[in-house]
PDB file of C-alpha atoms and ligand atoms in Angstrom:
ATOM      1  CA  UNK S   1     -12.318   6.583   9.457  1.00 90.00           C
ATOM      2  CA  UNK S   2      -9.437   8.484   7.902  1.00 97.00           C
ATOM      3  CA  UNK S   3      -8.860  12.159   8.713  1.00 98.00           C
ATOM      4  CA  UNK S   4      -9.273  14.735   5.949  1.00 98.00           C
ATOM      5  CA  UNK S   5      -6.983  17.709   5.395  1.00 98.00           C
ATOM      6  CA  UNK S   6      -6.667  20.345   2.692  1.00 98.00           C
ATOM      7  CA  UNK S   7      -3.394  20.907   0.835  1.00 98.00           C
ATOM      8  CA  UNK S   8      -2.041  24.433   1.316  1.00 97.00           C
ATOM      9  CA  UNK S   9       1.449  24.304  -0.240  1.00 96.00           C
ATOM     10  CA  UNK S  10       3.234  22.076  -2.743  1.00 96.00           C
ATOM     11  CA  UNK S  11       6.636  21.612  -1.120  1.00 96.00           C
ATOM     12  CA  UNK S  12       8.684  19.110  -3.125  1.00 95.00           C
ATOM     13  CA  UNK S  13       8.296  16.505  -5.861  1.00 96.00           C
ATOM     14  CA  UNK S  14       9.615  13.066  -4.901  1.00 95.00           C
ATOM     15  CA  UNK S  15      11.329  12.358  -8.192  1.00 85.00           C
ATOM     16  CA  UNK S  16      12.336   8.793  -7.330  1.00 80.00           C
ATOM     17  CA  UNK S  17       8.666   7.815  -7.121  1.00 77.00           C
ATOM     18  CA  UNK S  18       7.357   6.591 -10.470  1.00 84.00           C
ATOM     19  CA  UNK S  19       3.963   8.173  -9.854  1.00 90.00           C
ATOM     20  CA  UNK S  20       5.483  11.569  -8.966  1.00 95.00           C
ATOM     21  CA  UNK S  21       4.226  11.747  -5.374  1.00 97.00           C
ATOM     22  CA  UNK S  22       5.029  14.971  -3.514  1.00 97.00           C
ATOM     23  CA  UNK S  23       5.580  16.399  -0.085  1.00 98.00           C
ATOM     24  CA  UNK S  24       2.690  18.753   0.565  1.00 98.00           C
ATOM     25  CA  UNK S  25       1.843  20.953   3.530  1.00 98.00           C
ATOM     26  CA  UNK S  26      -1.753  20.864   4.738  1.00 98.00           C
ATOM     27  CA  UNK S  27      -4.074  23.128   6.701  1.00 98.00           C
ATOM     28  CA  UNK S  28      -3.267  21.286   9.941  1.00 98.00           C
ATOM     29  CA  UNK S  29       0.386  22.384   9.392  1.00 97.00           C
ATOM     30  CA  UNK S  30       1.365  18.758   8.875  1.00 98.00           C
ATOM     31  CA  UNK S  31       3.561  17.527   6.035  1.00 98.00           C
ATOM     32  CA  UNK S  32       2.273  14.632   3.957  1.00 98.00           C
ATOM     33  CA  UNK S  33       3.401  12.530   1.022  1.00 98.00           C
ATOM     34  CA  UNK S  34       0.511  12.816  -1.421  1.00 98.00           C
ATOM     35  CA  UNK S  35      -0.293  10.041  -3.894  1.00 98.00           C
ATOM     36  CA  UNK S  36      -2.175  11.843  -6.662  1.00 98.00           C
ATOM     37  CA  UNK S  37      -5.378  10.533  -8.201  1.00 97.00           C
ATOM     38  CA  UNK S  38      -4.348  11.960 -11.568  1.00 97.00           C
ATOM     39  CA  UNK S  39      -1.168   9.849 -11.799  1.00 96.00           C
ATOM     40  CA  UNK S  40      -0.684   6.972 -14.259  1.00 91.00           C
ATOM     41  CA  UNK S  41      -2.666   4.163 -12.603  1.00 88.00           C
ATOM     42  CA  UNK S  42      -5.430   6.564 -11.565  1.00 93.00           C
ATOM     43  CA  UNK S  43      -7.784   6.092  -8.650  1.00 97.00           C
ATOM     44  CA  UNK S  44      -7.183   2.334  -8.435  1.00 97.00           C
ATOM     45  CA  UNK S  45      -3.642   2.944  -7.171  1.00 97.00           C
ATOM     46  CA  UNK S  46      -5.178   4.978  -4.335  1.00 98.00           C
ATOM     47  CA  UNK S  47      -7.697   2.211  -3.612  1.00 98.00           C
ATOM     48  CA  UNK S  48      -4.804  -0.254  -3.339  1.00 98.00           C
ATOM     49  CA  UNK S  49      -2.803   2.153  -1.173  1.00 98.00           C
ATOM     50  CA  UNK S  50      -5.703   2.617   1.227  1.00 98.00           C
ATOM     51  CA  UNK S  51      -7.055  -0.932   1.441  1.00 98.00           C
ATOM     52  CA  UNK S  52      -3.636  -2.596   1.574  1.00 98.00           C
ATOM     53  CA  UNK S  53      -2.182  -0.043   3.992  1.00 98.00           C
ATOM     54  CA  UNK S  54      -5.048  -0.511   6.434  1.00 98.00           C
ATOM     55  CA  UNK S  55      -4.818  -4.320   6.199  1.00 99.00           C
ATOM     56  CA  UNK S  56      -1.104  -4.051   7.014  1.00 99.00           C
ATOM     57  CA  UNK S  57      -1.829  -1.790   9.964  1.00 98.00           C
ATOM     58  CA  UNK S  58      -4.458  -4.243  11.271  1.00 98.00           C
ATOM     59  CA  UNK S  59      -1.812  -6.994  11.070  1.00 98.00           C
ATOM     60  CA  UNK S  60       0.408  -4.947  13.388  1.00 98.00           C
ATOM     61  CA  UNK S  61       2.818  -3.613  10.773  1.00 98.00           C
ATOM     62  CA  UNK S  62       3.736   0.054  11.015  1.00 98.00           C
ATOM     63  CA  UNK S  63       2.145   2.078   8.197  1.00 98.00           C
ATOM     64  CA  UNK S  64       2.320   5.906   8.317  1.00 98.00           C
ATOM     65  CA  UNK S  65      -1.094   7.438   9.039  1.00 98.00           C
ATOM     66  CA  UNK S  66      -3.201   7.653   5.879  1.00 98.00           C
ATOM     67  CA  UNK S  67      -5.343  10.768   5.310  1.00 98.00           C
ATOM     68  CA  UNK S  68      -7.550  12.161   2.574  1.00 98.00           C
ATOM     69  CA  UNK S  69      -6.143  15.343   1.032  1.00 98.00           C
ATOM     70  CA  UNK S  70      -8.276  17.859  -0.792  1.00 98.00           C
ATOM     71  CA  UNK S  71      -6.364  19.457  -3.663  1.00 98.00           C
ATOM     72  CA  UNK S  72      -7.612  22.852  -4.830  1.00 97.00           C
ATOM     73  CA  UNK S  73      -7.254  24.120  -8.409  1.00 95.00           C
ATOM     74  CA  UNK S  74      -4.884  26.879  -7.274  1.00 95.00           C
ATOM     75  CA  UNK S  75      -2.332  24.428  -5.825  1.00 95.00           C
ATOM     76  CA  UNK S  76       0.768  24.433  -8.016  1.00 87.00           C
ATOM     77  CA  UNK S  77      -0.987  26.347 -10.782  1.00 88.00           C
ATOM     78  CA  UNK S  78       2.156  28.445 -11.270  1.00 89.00           C
ATOM     79  CA  UNK S  79       4.665  25.630 -10.761  1.00 92.00           C
ATOM     80  CA  UNK S  80       7.401  25.976 -13.417  1.00 94.00           C
ATOM     81  CA  UNK S  81       7.268  22.220 -14.137  1.00 94.00           C
ATOM     82  CA  UNK S  82       4.575  21.375 -16.711  1.00 94.00           C
ATOM     83  CA  UNK S  83       4.412  17.709 -15.620  1.00 94.00           C
ATOM     84  CA  UNK S  84       3.594  18.782 -12.052  1.00 96.00           C
ATOM     85  CA  UNK S  85       1.018  21.340 -13.246  1.00 96.00           C
ATOM     86  CA  UNK S  86      -0.741  18.678 -15.326  1.00 95.00           C
ATOM     87  CA  UNK S  87      -0.706  16.147 -12.519  1.00 96.00           C
ATOM     88  CA  UNK S  88      -2.192  18.612 -10.030  1.00 97.00           C
ATOM     89  CA  UNK S  89      -4.842  19.730 -12.504  1.00 96.00           C
ATOM     90  CA  UNK S  90      -5.866  16.083 -13.035  1.00 97.00           C
ATOM     91  CA  UNK S  91      -5.964  15.564  -9.253  1.00 97.00           C
ATOM     92  CA  UNK S  92      -8.212  18.422  -8.129  1.00 97.00           C
ATOM     93  CA  UNK S  93     -10.488  17.076  -5.404  1.00 98.00           C
ATOM     94  CA  UNK S  94      -9.838  14.073  -3.193  1.00 98.00           C
ATOM     95  CA  UNK S  95      -6.430  12.366  -2.998  1.00 98.00           C
ATOM     96  CA  UNK S  96      -4.669  10.075  -0.552  1.00 98.00           C
ATOM     97  CA  UNK S  97      -1.617  10.903   1.542  1.00 98.00           C
ATOM     98  CA  UNK S  98       0.696   9.373   4.114  1.00 98.00           C
ATOM     99  CA  UNK S  99       2.100  11.162   7.095  1.00 98.00           C
ATOM    100  CA  UNK S 100       5.583  12.347   6.067  1.00 98.00           C
ATOM    101  CA  UNK S 101       8.338  10.731   8.129  1.00 98.00           C
ATOM    102  CA  UNK S 102      11.119  13.345   8.226  1.00 98.00           C
ATOM    103  CA  UNK S 103      14.634  11.970   8.236  1.00 97.00           C
ATOM    104  CA  UNK S 104      13.571   8.427   7.416  1.00 97.00           C
ATOM    105  CA  UNK S 105      15.839   6.285   5.230  1.00 97.00           C
ATOM    106  CA  UNK S 106      15.024   3.396   2.907  1.00 96.00           C
ATOM    107  CA  UNK S 107      15.607  -0.047   4.457  1.00 97.00           C
ATOM    108  CA  UNK S 108      18.895  -1.328   3.038  1.00 96.00           C
ATOM    109  CA  UNK S 109      20.354  -4.728   3.974  1.00 93.00           C
ATOM    110  CA  UNK S 110      23.662  -3.678   2.375  1.00 93.00           C
ATOM    111  CA  UNK S 111      23.847  -0.849   4.921  1.00 93.00           C
ATOM    112  CA  UNK S 112      23.282  -3.280   7.795  1.00 94.00           C
ATOM    113  CA  UNK S 113      19.532  -2.830   8.291  1.00 96.00           C
ATOM    114  CA  UNK S 114      17.886  -5.933   9.724  1.00 96.00           C
ATOM    115  CA  UNK S 115      14.358  -6.976  10.732  1.00 97.00           C
ATOM    116  CA  UNK S 116      12.950  -9.107  13.539  1.00 98.00           C
ATOM    117  CA  UNK S 117      11.619 -12.564  12.592  1.00 98.00           C
ATOM    118  CA  UNK S 118       8.183 -11.425  13.763  1.00 98.00           C
ATOM    119  CA  UNK S 119       7.993  -8.342  11.531  1.00 98.00           C
ATOM    120  CA  UNK S 120       9.731  -9.992   8.571  1.00 98.00           C
ATOM    121  CA  UNK S 121       7.453 -13.046   8.677  1.00 99.00           C
ATOM    122  CA  UNK S 122       4.281 -10.989   8.904  1.00 99.00           C
ATOM    123  CA  UNK S 123       5.536  -8.733   6.104  1.00 99.00           C
ATOM    124  CA  UNK S 124       6.185 -11.679   3.774  1.00 99.00           C
ATOM    125  CA  UNK S 125       2.754 -13.152   4.579  1.00 99.00           C
ATOM    126  CA  UNK S 126       1.030  -9.767   4.132  1.00 99.00           C
ATOM    127  CA  UNK S 127       2.679  -8.968   0.783  1.00 98.00           C
ATOM    128  CA  UNK S 128       1.807 -12.448  -0.516  1.00 98.00           C
ATOM    129  CA  UNK S 129      -1.794 -12.016   0.639  1.00 98.00           C
ATOM    130  CA  UNK S 130      -2.255  -8.660  -1.119  1.00 98.00           C
ATOM    131  CA  UNK S 131       0.037  -9.719  -3.995  1.00 98.00           C
ATOM    132  CA  UNK S 132       2.430  -6.796  -3.612  1.00 98.00           C
ATOM    133  CA  UNK S 133       5.598  -7.240  -5.704  1.00 97.00           C
ATOM    134  CA  UNK S 134       7.102  -3.894  -4.629  1.00 96.00           C
ATOM    135  CA  UNK S 135       9.187  -5.081  -1.670  1.00 98.00           C
ATOM    136  CA  UNK S 136      12.481  -6.094  -3.259  1.00 97.00           C
ATOM    137  CA  UNK S 137      16.034  -5.217  -2.206  1.00 95.00           C
ATOM    138  CA  UNK S 138      16.238  -2.795  -5.132  1.00 93.00           C
ATOM    139  CA  UNK S 139      12.970  -1.089  -4.209  1.00 93.00           C
ATOM    140  CA  UNK S 140      12.196  -2.015  -0.598  1.00 97.00           C
ATOM    141  CA  UNK S 141       9.438   0.521   0.057  1.00 97.00           C
ATOM    142  CA  UNK S 142      10.303   0.199   3.741  1.00 98.00           C
ATOM    143  CA  UNK S 143      11.360   3.249   5.683  1.00 98.00           C
ATOM    144  CA  UNK S 144      13.550   3.189   8.786  1.00 98.00           C
ATOM    145  CA  UNK S 145      12.395   5.883  11.183  1.00 98.00           C
ATOM    146  CA  UNK S 146      13.179   6.146  14.912  1.00 97.00           C
ATOM    147  CA  UNK S 147      14.707   2.659  14.544  1.00 95.00           C
ATOM    148  CA  UNK S 148      11.366   1.199  13.466  1.00 97.00           C
ATOM    149  CA  UNK S 149      10.397  -0.216  10.078  1.00 98.00           C
ATOM    150  CA  UNK S 150       7.528   1.506   8.228  1.00 98.00           C
ATOM    151  CA  UNK S 151       5.661   0.020   5.284  1.00 98.00           C
ATOM    152  CA  UNK S 152       4.884   2.351   2.364  1.00 98.00           C
ATOM    153  CA  UNK S 153       3.881   2.289  -1.298  1.00 97.00           C
ATOM    154  CA  UNK S 154       1.065  -0.232  -1.707  1.00 98.00           C
ATOM    155  CA  UNK S 155      -0.303   1.291  -4.912  1.00 97.00           C
ATOM    156  CA  UNK S 156       0.654  -1.731  -7.034  1.00 96.00           C
ATOM    157  CA  UNK S 157      -0.891  -4.317  -4.690  1.00 98.00           C
ATOM    158  CA  UNK S 158      -4.315  -5.894  -5.404  1.00 98.00           C
ATOM    159  CA  UNK S 159      -3.373  -5.851  -9.092  1.00 96.00           C
ATOM    160  CA  UNK S 160      -6.336  -8.140  -9.839  1.00 97.00           C
ATOM    161  CA  UNK S 161      -8.548  -5.046  -9.691  1.00 97.00           C
ATOM    162  CA  UNK S 162      -7.139  -3.773 -12.978  1.00 95.00           C
ATOM    163  CA  UNK S 163      -8.913  -6.644 -14.735  1.00 95.00           C
ATOM    164  CA  UNK S 164     -11.882  -8.160 -12.937  1.00 95.00           C
ATOM    165  CA  UNK S 165     -12.463 -10.628 -15.789  1.00 95.00           C
ATOM    166  CA  UNK S 166      -9.255 -12.491 -14.956  1.00 97.00           C
ATOM    167  CA  UNK S 167      -9.341 -11.895 -11.168  1.00 97.00           C
ATOM    168  CA  UNK S 168     -10.719 -15.371 -10.514  1.00 95.00           C
ATOM    169  CA  UNK S 169      -7.484 -16.982 -11.794  1.00 96.00           C
ATOM    170  CA  UNK S 170      -5.342 -15.030  -9.322  1.00 97.00           C
ATOM    171  CA  UNK S 171      -7.170 -15.912  -6.107  1.00 98.00           C
ATOM    172  CA  UNK S 172      -5.172 -19.058  -5.383  1.00 97.00           C
ATOM    173  CA  UNK S 173      -1.856 -17.833  -6.795  1.00 97.00           C
ATOM    174  CA  UNK S 174       1.187 -19.148  -4.859  1.00 98.00           C
ATOM    175  CA  UNK S 175       2.817 -15.769  -5.437  1.00 98.00           C
ATOM    176  CA  UNK S 176       6.290 -16.757  -6.586  1.00 98.00           C
ATOM    177  CA  UNK S 177       7.446 -13.152  -6.020  1.00 98.00           C
ATOM    178  CA  UNK S 178       7.856 -13.999  -2.307  1.00 98.00           C
ATOM    179  CA  UNK S 179      11.313 -15.305  -3.215  1.00 98.00           C
ATOM    180  CA  UNK S 180      12.423 -11.723  -3.979  1.00 98.00           C
ATOM    181  CA  UNK S 181      11.012 -10.190  -0.777  1.00 98.00           C
ATOM    182  CA  UNK S 182      13.609  -7.987   0.887  1.00 98.00           C
ATOM    183  CA  UNK S 183      12.722  -9.314   4.366  1.00 98.00           C
ATOM    184  CA  UNK S 184      12.623 -13.017   3.397  1.00 98.00           C
ATOM    185  CA  UNK S 185      16.036 -13.793   5.001  1.00 98.00           C
ATOM    186  CA  UNK S 186      14.577 -12.961   8.454  1.00 98.00           C
ATOM    187  CA  UNK S 187      11.143 -14.512   7.851  1.00 98.00           C
ATOM    188  CA  UNK S 188      11.579 -17.700   9.898  1.00 98.00           C
ATOM    189  CA  UNK S 189       8.062 -17.682  11.416  1.00 98.00           C
ATOM    190  CA  UNK S 190       5.772 -17.423   8.397  1.00 98.00           C
ATOM    191  CA  UNK S 191       3.419 -20.170   9.634  1.00 98.00           C
ATOM    192  CA  UNK S 192       2.995 -18.388  12.994  1.00 98.00           C
ATOM    193  CA  UNK S 193       2.325 -15.059  11.230  1.00 98.00           C
ATOM    194  CA  UNK S 194      -0.203 -16.762   8.966  1.00 98.00           C
ATOM    195  CA  UNK S 195      -2.045 -18.207  11.960  1.00 98.00           C
ATOM    196  CA  UNK S 196      -2.166 -14.752  13.588  1.00 98.00           C
ATOM    197  CA  UNK S 197      -3.262 -13.081  10.354  1.00 98.00           C
ATOM    198  CA  UNK S 198      -6.129 -15.528   9.911  1.00 98.00           C
ATOM    199  CA  UNK S 199      -7.481 -14.488  13.308  1.00 98.00           C
ATOM    200  CA  UNK S 200      -7.147 -10.769  12.564  1.00 98.00           C
ATOM    201  CA  UNK S 201      -8.493 -10.663   9.003  1.00 98.00           C
ATOM    202  CA  UNK S 202     -12.257 -11.157   9.066  1.00 98.00           C
ATOM    203  CA  UNK S 203     -15.060 -10.184   6.712  1.00 98.00           C
ATOM    204  CA  UNK S 204     -16.051  -7.475   9.211  1.00 98.00           C
ATOM    205  CA  UNK S 205     -12.546  -5.981   9.241  1.00 98.00           C
ATOM    206  CA  UNK S 206     -12.400  -5.961   5.437  1.00 98.00           C
ATOM    207  CA  UNK S 207     -15.883  -4.438   5.201  1.00 98.00           C
ATOM    208  CA  UNK S 208     -14.813  -1.675   7.580  1.00 98.00           C
ATOM    209  CA  UNK S 209     -11.712  -0.939   5.510  1.00 98.00           C
ATOM    210  CA  UNK S 210     -13.564  -1.087   2.163  1.00 98.00           C
ATOM    211  CA  UNK S 211     -16.200   1.292   3.541  1.00 98.00           C
ATOM    212  CA  UNK S 212     -13.487   3.968   3.870  1.00 98.00           C
ATOM    213  CA  UNK S 213     -12.816   4.009   0.118  1.00 98.00           C
ATOM    214  CA  UNK S 214     -14.563   6.974  -1.559  1.00 98.00           C
ATOM    215  CA  UNK S 215     -17.356   5.918  -3.932  1.00 97.00           C
ATOM    216  CA  UNK S 216     -15.897   7.939  -6.791  1.00 97.00           C
ATOM    217  CA  UNK S 217     -12.713   5.824  -6.727  1.00 98.00           C
ATOM    218  CA  UNK S 218     -14.697   2.600  -7.105  1.00 97.00           C
ATOM    219  CA  UNK S 219     -17.477   3.448  -9.517  1.00 95.00           C
ATOM    220  CA  UNK S 220     -17.132   2.459 -13.152  1.00 91.00           C
ATOM    221  CA  UNK S 221     -19.528   2.868 -16.060  1.00 91.00           C
ATOM    222  CA  UNK S 222     -20.605  -0.758 -15.575  1.00 91.00           C
ATOM    223  CA  UNK S 223     -20.661  -1.150 -11.830  1.00 93.00           C
ATOM    224  CA  UNK S 224     -21.569   0.748  -8.676  1.00 97.00           C
ATOM    225  CA  UNK S 225     -19.251   1.308  -5.707  1.00 97.00           C
ATOM    226  CA  UNK S 226     -21.330  -1.110  -3.620  1.00 97.00           C
ATOM    227  CA  UNK S 227     -20.919  -3.903  -6.165  1.00 97.00           C
ATOM    228  CA  UNK S 228     -17.175  -3.240  -6.340  1.00 97.00           C
ATOM    229  CA  UNK S 229     -16.805  -3.328  -2.548  1.00 98.00           C
ATOM    230  CA  UNK S 230     -18.516  -6.735  -2.508  1.00 98.00           C
ATOM    231  CA  UNK S 231     -16.174  -7.943  -5.257  1.00 98.00           C
ATOM    232  CA  UNK S 232     -13.079  -6.922  -3.247  1.00 98.00           C
ATOM    233  CA  UNK S 233     -14.511  -8.570  -0.128  1.00 98.00           C
ATOM    234  CA  UNK S 234     -15.250 -11.789  -2.010  1.00 98.00           C
ATOM    235  CA  UNK S 235     -11.780 -11.854  -3.590  1.00 98.00           C
ATOM    236  CA  UNK S 236      -9.936 -11.175  -0.332  1.00 98.00           C
ATOM    237  CA  UNK S 237     -11.933 -13.706   1.704  1.00 98.00           C
ATOM    238  CA  UNK S 238     -11.277 -16.381  -0.912  1.00 98.00           C
ATOM    239  CA  UNK S 239      -7.578 -15.412  -1.036  1.00 98.00           C
ATOM    240  CA  UNK S 240      -7.517 -15.835   2.753  1.00 98.00           C
ATOM    241  CA  UNK S 241      -9.049 -19.293   2.410  1.00 98.00           C
ATOM    242  CA  UNK S 242      -6.347 -20.110  -0.147  1.00 98.00           C
ATOM    243  CA  UNK S 243      -3.556 -18.885   2.154  1.00 98.00           C
ATOM    244  CA  UNK S 244      -1.935 -22.329   2.685  1.00 98.00           C
ATOM    245  CA  UNK S 245      -0.897 -22.181  -0.994  1.00 98.00           C
ATOM    246  CA  UNK S 246       1.042 -18.912  -0.753  1.00 98.00           C
ATOM    247  CA  UNK S 247       2.231 -19.645   2.771  1.00 98.00           C
ATOM    248  CA  UNK S 248       3.871 -22.904   1.687  1.00 98.00           C
ATOM    249  CA  UNK S 249       5.450 -21.152  -1.283  1.00 98.00           C
ATOM    250  CA  UNK S 250       6.925 -18.433   0.974  1.00 98.00           C
ATOM    251  CA  UNK S 251       8.154 -20.965   3.554  1.00 98.00           C
ATOM    252  CA  UNK S 252       9.886 -22.970   0.822  1.00 98.00           C
ATOM    253  CA  UNK S 253      11.481 -19.791  -0.549  1.00 98.00           C
ATOM    254  CA  UNK S 254      12.784 -18.956   2.933  1.00 98.00           C
ATOM    255  CA  UNK S 255      14.170 -22.467   3.407  1.00 98.00           C
ATOM    256  CA  UNK S 256      16.053 -22.215   0.117  1.00 97.00           C
ATOM    257  CA  UNK S 257      17.864 -19.153   1.516  1.00 94.00           C
ATOM    258  CA  UNK S 258      19.109 -20.738   4.736  1.00 82.00           C
TER     259      UNK S 258
HETATM  260  N1  ATP Z 301       5.584   8.764   4.420  1.00 78.25           N
HETATM  261  C1  ATP Z 301       6.770   9.033   3.871  1.00 78.25           C
HETATM  262  N2  ATP Z 301       7.720   9.691   4.583  1.00 78.25           N
HETATM  263  C2  ATP Z 301       8.922   9.964   4.024  1.00 78.25           C
HETATM  264  N3  ATP Z 301       9.267   9.648   2.756  1.00 78.25           N
HETATM  265  C3  ATP Z 301       8.375   9.006   2.007  1.00 78.25           C
HETATM  266  C4  ATP Z 301       7.079   8.653   2.522  1.00 78.25           C
HETATM  267  N4  ATP Z 301       6.384   8.027   1.540  1.00 78.25           N
HETATM  268  C5  ATP Z 301       7.206   7.987   0.474  1.00 78.25           C
HETATM  269  N5  ATP Z 301       8.401   8.562   0.749  1.00 78.25           N
HETATM  270  C6  ATP Z 301       9.557   8.696  -0.183  1.00 78.25           C
HETATM  271  O1  ATP Z 301       9.048   8.928  -1.485  1.00 78.25           O
HETATM  272  C7  ATP Z 301       9.446   7.884  -2.376  1.00 78.25           C
HETATM  273  C8  ATP Z 301       8.327   7.595  -3.355  1.00 78.25           C
HETATM  274  O2  ATP Z 301       7.177   7.148  -2.675  1.00 78.25           O
HETATM  275  P1  ATP Z 301       6.416   5.854  -3.160  1.00 78.25           P
HETATM  276  O3  ATP Z 301       7.364   4.702  -3.196  1.00 78.25           O
HETATM  277  O4  ATP Z 301       5.223   5.704  -2.316  1.00 78.25           O
HETATM  278  O5  ATP Z 301       5.999   6.312  -4.615  1.00 78.25           O
HETATM  279  P2  ATP Z 301       5.781   5.536  -5.984  1.00 78.25           P
HETATM  280  O6  ATP Z 301       5.558   6.546  -7.034  1.00 78.25           O
HETATM  281  O7  ATP Z 301       4.734   4.513  -5.797  1.00 78.25           O
HETATM  282  O8  ATP Z 301       7.182   4.880  -6.170  1.00 78.25           O
HETATM  283  P3  ATP Z 301       7.772   3.722  -7.042  1.00 78.25           P
HETATM  284  O9  ATP Z 301       6.711   3.252  -7.953  1.00 78.25           O
HETATM  285  O10 ATP Z 301       8.937   4.369  -7.731  1.00 78.25           O
HETATM  286  O11 ATP Z 301       8.212   2.722  -6.021  1.00 78.25           O
HETATM  287  C9  ATP Z 301       9.799   6.704  -1.473  1.00 78.25           C
HETATM  288  O12 ATP Z 301      10.722   5.858  -2.073  1.00 78.25           O
HETATM  289  C10 ATP Z 301      10.360   7.417  -0.257  1.00 78.25           C
HETATM  290  O13 ATP Z 301      11.711   7.759  -0.451  1.00 78.25           O
HETATM  291 MG1   MG Z 302       8.143   3.217  -4.079  1.00 78.25          MG
END
């Protein structure tokens, strides 16, 4: 289960983030990077952030702690920036946040950052599994902190959930985007990572993770949260069964680099 905190102070907008995330202080005196429910992609971006982040963590990748953050109507009410005021107003209630990693820097191969074959291979497998295109050299969404690599920004993963009608077609996708993965040059053990991942990812694990998603983020006028959770479980289990397809694609992409 994720911890819950309450936001007490809006500290700083992270302008480079497309969804206008912010550093916020909470009632446990911790600093968090809040992904707001009221931002462009709405609650589904938070569902992706939570479900994908916890799958990554289960696979042994470092993901900053995820917490629920309660945003009160008074937070940022007098902020001089109208865009921030609107976003906070639309986000009153439950939001998702990551533990803020102070002093972290974005992974940058041009600056000499490298990754181990183990982490790189699992990362390539993981991003292909959850169909996350946001791990390119231009936008790595990997933070270096205390010499370790942290995985952030999974809001655009699981993009099938924006259109359930066409989800079926995406289950067995080879995921050509693997060729642009920032860690692909080091990913020499993708088959080994895939074998490990298939032991770790089970229906029980996915059920446990999906159970953490708040009902209000899943409900739609045509379907209940329970039905949605089953749909995610079904999709992800079938994607897992189709993993040889995206694994082979990623391995080929790696071989083309070396
Ligand atoms: N836990 C964290 N600790 C420190 N900095 C963070 C953390 N999470 C995010 N950031 C910083 O905030 C920026 C924006 O966060 P994030 O990438 O999650 O937002 P986004 O709106 O989805 O971004 P985009 O769509 O532009 O990639 C990151 O590029 C990073 O510099
Ligand atoms: Mg980002």
